[in-house]
Short mmCIF file of C-alpha atoms in Angstrom, two decimals:
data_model
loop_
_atom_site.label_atom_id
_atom_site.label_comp_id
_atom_site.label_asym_id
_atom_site.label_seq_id
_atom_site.Cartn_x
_atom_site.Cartn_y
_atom_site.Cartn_z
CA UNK A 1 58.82 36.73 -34.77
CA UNK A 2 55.87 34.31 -35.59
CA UNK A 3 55.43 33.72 -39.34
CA UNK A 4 51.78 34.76 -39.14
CA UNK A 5 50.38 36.30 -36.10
CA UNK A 6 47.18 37.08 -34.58
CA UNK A 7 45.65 38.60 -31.11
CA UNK A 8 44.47 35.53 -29.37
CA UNK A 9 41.55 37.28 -27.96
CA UNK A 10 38.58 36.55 -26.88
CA UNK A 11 37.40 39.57 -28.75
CA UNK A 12 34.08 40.16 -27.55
CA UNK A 13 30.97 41.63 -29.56
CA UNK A 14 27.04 42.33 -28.93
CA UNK A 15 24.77 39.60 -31.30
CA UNK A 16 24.19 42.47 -34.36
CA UNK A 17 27.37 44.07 -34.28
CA UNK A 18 30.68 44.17 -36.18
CA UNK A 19 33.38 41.57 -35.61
CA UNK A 20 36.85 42.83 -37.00
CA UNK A 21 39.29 40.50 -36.58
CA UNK A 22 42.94 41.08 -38.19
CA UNK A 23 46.19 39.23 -39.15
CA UNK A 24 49.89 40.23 -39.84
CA UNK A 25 52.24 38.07 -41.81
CA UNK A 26 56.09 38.57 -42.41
CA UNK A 27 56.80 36.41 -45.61
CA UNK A 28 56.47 39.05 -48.47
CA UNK A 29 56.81 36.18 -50.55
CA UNK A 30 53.21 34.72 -49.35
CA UNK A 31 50.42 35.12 -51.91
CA UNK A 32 47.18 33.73 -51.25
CA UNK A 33 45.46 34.04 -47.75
CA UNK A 34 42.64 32.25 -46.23
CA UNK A 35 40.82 32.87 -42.96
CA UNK A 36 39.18 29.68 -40.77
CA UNK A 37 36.88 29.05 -38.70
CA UNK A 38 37.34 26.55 -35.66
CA UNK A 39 34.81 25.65 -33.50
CA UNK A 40 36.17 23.86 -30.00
CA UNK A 41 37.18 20.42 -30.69
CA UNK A 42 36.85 20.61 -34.74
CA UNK A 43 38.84 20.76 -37.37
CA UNK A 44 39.20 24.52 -39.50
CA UNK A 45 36.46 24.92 -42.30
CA UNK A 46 37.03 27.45 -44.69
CA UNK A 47 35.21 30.62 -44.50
CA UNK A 48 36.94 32.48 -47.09
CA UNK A 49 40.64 33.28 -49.31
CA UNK A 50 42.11 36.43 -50.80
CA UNK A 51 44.91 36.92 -53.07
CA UNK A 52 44.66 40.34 -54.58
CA UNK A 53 44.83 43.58 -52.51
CA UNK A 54 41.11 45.09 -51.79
CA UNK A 55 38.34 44.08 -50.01
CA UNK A 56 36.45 40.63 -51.49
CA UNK A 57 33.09 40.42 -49.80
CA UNK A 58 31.25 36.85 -49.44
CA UNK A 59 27.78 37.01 -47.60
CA UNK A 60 28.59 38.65 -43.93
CA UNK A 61 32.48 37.86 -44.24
CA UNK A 62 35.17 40.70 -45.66
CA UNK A 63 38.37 39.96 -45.98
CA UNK A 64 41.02 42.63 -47.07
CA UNK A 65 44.50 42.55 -47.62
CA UNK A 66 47.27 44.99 -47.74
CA UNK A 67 50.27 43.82 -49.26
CA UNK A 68 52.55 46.52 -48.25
CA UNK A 69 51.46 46.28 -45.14
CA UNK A 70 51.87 42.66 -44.84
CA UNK A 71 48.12 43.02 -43.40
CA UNK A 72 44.84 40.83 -43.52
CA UNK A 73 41.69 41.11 -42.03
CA UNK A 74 38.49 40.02 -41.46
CA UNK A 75 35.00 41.84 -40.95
CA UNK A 76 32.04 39.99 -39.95
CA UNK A 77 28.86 41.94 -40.73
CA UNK A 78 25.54 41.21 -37.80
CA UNK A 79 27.73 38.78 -35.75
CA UNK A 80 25.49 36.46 -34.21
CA UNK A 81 26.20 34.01 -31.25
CA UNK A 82 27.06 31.03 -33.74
CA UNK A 83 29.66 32.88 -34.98
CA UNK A 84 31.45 32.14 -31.81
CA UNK A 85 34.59 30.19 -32.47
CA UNK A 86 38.45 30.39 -33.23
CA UNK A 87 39.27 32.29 -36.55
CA UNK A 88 42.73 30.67 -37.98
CA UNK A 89 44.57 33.23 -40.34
CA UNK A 90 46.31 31.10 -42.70
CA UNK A 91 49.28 32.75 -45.67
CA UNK A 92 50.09 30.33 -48.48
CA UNK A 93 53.57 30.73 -50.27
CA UNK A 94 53.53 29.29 -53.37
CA UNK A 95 57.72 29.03 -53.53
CA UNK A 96 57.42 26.27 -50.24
CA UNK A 97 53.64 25.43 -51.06
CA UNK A 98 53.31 25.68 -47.43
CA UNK A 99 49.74 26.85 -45.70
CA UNK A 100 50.99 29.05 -42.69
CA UNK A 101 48.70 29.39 -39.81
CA UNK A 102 48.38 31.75 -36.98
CA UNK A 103 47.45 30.78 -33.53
CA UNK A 104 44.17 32.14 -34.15
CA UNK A 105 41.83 35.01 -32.68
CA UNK A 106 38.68 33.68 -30.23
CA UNK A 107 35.41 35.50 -31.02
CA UNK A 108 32.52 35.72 -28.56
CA UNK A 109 29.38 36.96 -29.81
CA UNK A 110 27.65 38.10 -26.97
CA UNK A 111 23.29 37.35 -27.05
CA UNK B 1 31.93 17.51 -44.60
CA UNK B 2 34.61 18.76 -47.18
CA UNK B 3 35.53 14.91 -48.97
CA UNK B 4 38.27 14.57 -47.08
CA UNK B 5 38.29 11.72 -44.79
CA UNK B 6 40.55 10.61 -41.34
CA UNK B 7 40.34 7.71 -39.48
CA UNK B 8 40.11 6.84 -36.68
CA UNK B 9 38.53 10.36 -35.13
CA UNK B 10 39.87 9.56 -31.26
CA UNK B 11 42.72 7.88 -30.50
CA UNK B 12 43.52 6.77 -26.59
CA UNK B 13 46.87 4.55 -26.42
CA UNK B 14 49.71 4.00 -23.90
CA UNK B 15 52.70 5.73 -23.51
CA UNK B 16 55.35 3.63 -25.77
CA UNK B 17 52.77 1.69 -28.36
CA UNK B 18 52.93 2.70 -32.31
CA UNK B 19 49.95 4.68 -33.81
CA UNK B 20 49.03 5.44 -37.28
CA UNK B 21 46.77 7.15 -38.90
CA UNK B 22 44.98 7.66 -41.90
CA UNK B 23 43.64 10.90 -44.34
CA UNK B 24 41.85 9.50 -47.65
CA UNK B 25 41.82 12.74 -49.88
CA UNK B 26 39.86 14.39 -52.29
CA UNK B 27 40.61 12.38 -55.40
CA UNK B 28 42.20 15.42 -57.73
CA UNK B 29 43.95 16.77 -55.01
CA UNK B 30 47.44 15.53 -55.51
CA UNK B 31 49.26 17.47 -52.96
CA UNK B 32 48.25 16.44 -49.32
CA UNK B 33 49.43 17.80 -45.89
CA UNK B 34 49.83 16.79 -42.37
CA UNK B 35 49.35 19.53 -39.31
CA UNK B 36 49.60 19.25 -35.55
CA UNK B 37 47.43 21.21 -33.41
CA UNK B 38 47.64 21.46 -29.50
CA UNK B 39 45.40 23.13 -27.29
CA UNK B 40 45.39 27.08 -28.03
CA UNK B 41 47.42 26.66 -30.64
CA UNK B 42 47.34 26.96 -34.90
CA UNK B 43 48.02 23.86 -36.68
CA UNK B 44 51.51 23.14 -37.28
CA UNK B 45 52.89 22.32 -40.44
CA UNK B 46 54.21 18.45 -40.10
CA UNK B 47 55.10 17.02 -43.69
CA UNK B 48 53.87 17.27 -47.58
CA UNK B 49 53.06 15.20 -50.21
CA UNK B 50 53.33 15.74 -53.80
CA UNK B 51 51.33 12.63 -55.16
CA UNK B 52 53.76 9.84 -53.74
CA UNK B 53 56.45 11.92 -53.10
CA UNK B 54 57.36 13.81 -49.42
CA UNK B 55 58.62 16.47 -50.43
CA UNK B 56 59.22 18.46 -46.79
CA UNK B 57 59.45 17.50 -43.74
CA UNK B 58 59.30 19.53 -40.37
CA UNK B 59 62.01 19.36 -37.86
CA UNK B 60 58.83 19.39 -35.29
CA UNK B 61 59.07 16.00 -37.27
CA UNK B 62 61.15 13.58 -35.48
CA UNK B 63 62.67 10.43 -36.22
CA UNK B 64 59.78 8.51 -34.29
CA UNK B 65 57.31 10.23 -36.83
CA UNK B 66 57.24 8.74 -40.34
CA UNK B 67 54.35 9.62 -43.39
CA UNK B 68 53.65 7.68 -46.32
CA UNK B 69 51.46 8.04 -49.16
CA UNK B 70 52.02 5.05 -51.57
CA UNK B 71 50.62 5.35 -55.27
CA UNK B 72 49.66 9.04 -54.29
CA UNK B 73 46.16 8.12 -52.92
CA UNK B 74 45.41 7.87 -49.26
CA UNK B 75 48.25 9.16 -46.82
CA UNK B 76 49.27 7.56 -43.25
CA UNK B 77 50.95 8.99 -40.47
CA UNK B 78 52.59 6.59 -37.75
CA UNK B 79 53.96 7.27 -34.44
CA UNK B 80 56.22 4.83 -33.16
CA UNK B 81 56.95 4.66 -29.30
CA UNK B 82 54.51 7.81 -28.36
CA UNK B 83 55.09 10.24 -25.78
CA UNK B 84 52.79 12.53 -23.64
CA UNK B 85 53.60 15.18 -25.47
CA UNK B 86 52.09 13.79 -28.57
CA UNK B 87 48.89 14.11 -27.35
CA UNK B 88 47.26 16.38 -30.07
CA UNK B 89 44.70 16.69 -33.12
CA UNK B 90 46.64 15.41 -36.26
CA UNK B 91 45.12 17.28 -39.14
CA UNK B 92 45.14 16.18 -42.84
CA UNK B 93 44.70 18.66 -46.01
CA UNK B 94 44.82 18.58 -49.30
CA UNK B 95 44.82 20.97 -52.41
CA UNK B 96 44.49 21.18 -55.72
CA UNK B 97 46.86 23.79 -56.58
CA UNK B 98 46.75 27.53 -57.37
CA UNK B 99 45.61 30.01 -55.60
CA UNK B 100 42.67 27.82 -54.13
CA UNK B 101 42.37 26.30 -50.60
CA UNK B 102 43.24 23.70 -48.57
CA UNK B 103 40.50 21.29 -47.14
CA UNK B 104 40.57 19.47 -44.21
CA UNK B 105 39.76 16.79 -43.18
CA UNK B 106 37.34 16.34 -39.48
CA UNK B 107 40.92 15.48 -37.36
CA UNK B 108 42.45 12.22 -35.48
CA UNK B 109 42.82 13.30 -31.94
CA UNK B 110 45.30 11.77 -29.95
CA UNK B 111 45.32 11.29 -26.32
CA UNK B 112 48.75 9.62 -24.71
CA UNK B 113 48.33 8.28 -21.20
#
């Protein structure tokens, strides 16, 4: 079983509509968790992190995280065709300072 | 651009030469981090630094691959006798510590032929 693992997609979604893209982890142990955003042939720029369990909302990004679950995801509100790229879950362990990263999930926003 | 810096950005060498590589990080970011990343794929954790000192090292890490970051500044990566299969974007990060987040630098991408 992959550390962190995502649906590699392409998840496809009309321009306007919601993107919900999600992420398992199995380290119980991992704390913070950050979600990228990789567009072909560059590297992954942050979008957004969450350490606490809830919802944290930043512009049209949500991430939430379930700790029991071992569960993160992320909603993007009025996807629009730019928003078309790879989205890299990432867990960060603070015992083996090591950043984690799934395989990531390809979103198509569709005009 | 996040402050972090690689160089060079493309790499093409032959089969068998050395390579190395360089990530200048954000100054107050004393722990830095090397990733792999092939096609399809999430980076893959290489090695870490703790200022000057590696502190772990990934058995995808082989003896050919060797890090250094003297004085805990800038960081290099060198290849030594490259393969095909090292064709890939090398990936440098750094972080400040807590629960904050990693930057990256733009990538070194590799190409073996």
């Amino acid at each position: 079983q992959k550390e962190v693992e995502q649906n590699s997609g392409p998840l496809s979604v009309p321009e306007g509509a919601i993107a919900s893209l999600n992420c398992t982890y199995s380290d119980r142990g991992s704390q913070s968790f950050f979600w990228y955003r990789q567009y072909s042939g560059k590297s992954p720029e942050l979008i957004m992190f969450i350490y606490s369990n809830g919802d944290k909302e930043d512009g049209r990004f949500t991430a939430q995280l379930n700790k029991a679950s071992q569960y993160v995801s992320l909603l993007i509100r009025d996807s629009q065709p730019s928003d078309s790229a790879t989205y890299l879950c990432a867990a960060f362990t603070s015992g083996t300072y090591k950043y984690i990263f799934g395989t990531g999930t390809r979103l198509k926003v569709l005009a | 651009d996040t402050g972090v810096s690689q160089n060079p950005r493309h790499k093409i060498t032959k089969r068998g030469q050395n390579v190395t590589f360089r990530c200048d990080p954000i100054s107050e970011h004393n722990r830095l981090y090397w990733y792999r990343q092939t096609l399809g794929q999430g980076p893959e954790f290489l090695t870490y630094f703790q200022n000057e000192a590696q502190l772990e090292k990934s058995r995808l890490l082989s003896d050919r691959f060797s890090a250094e970051r003297p004085k805990g500044s800038f960081s290099t990566l060198e290849i030594q006798r490259t393969e095909q299969g090292d064709s890939a974007m090398y990936l440098c990060a750094t972080y400040r510590g807590g629960n904050t987040e990693a930057f990256f630098g733009q990538g070194t991408r590799l190409t073996v032929v």
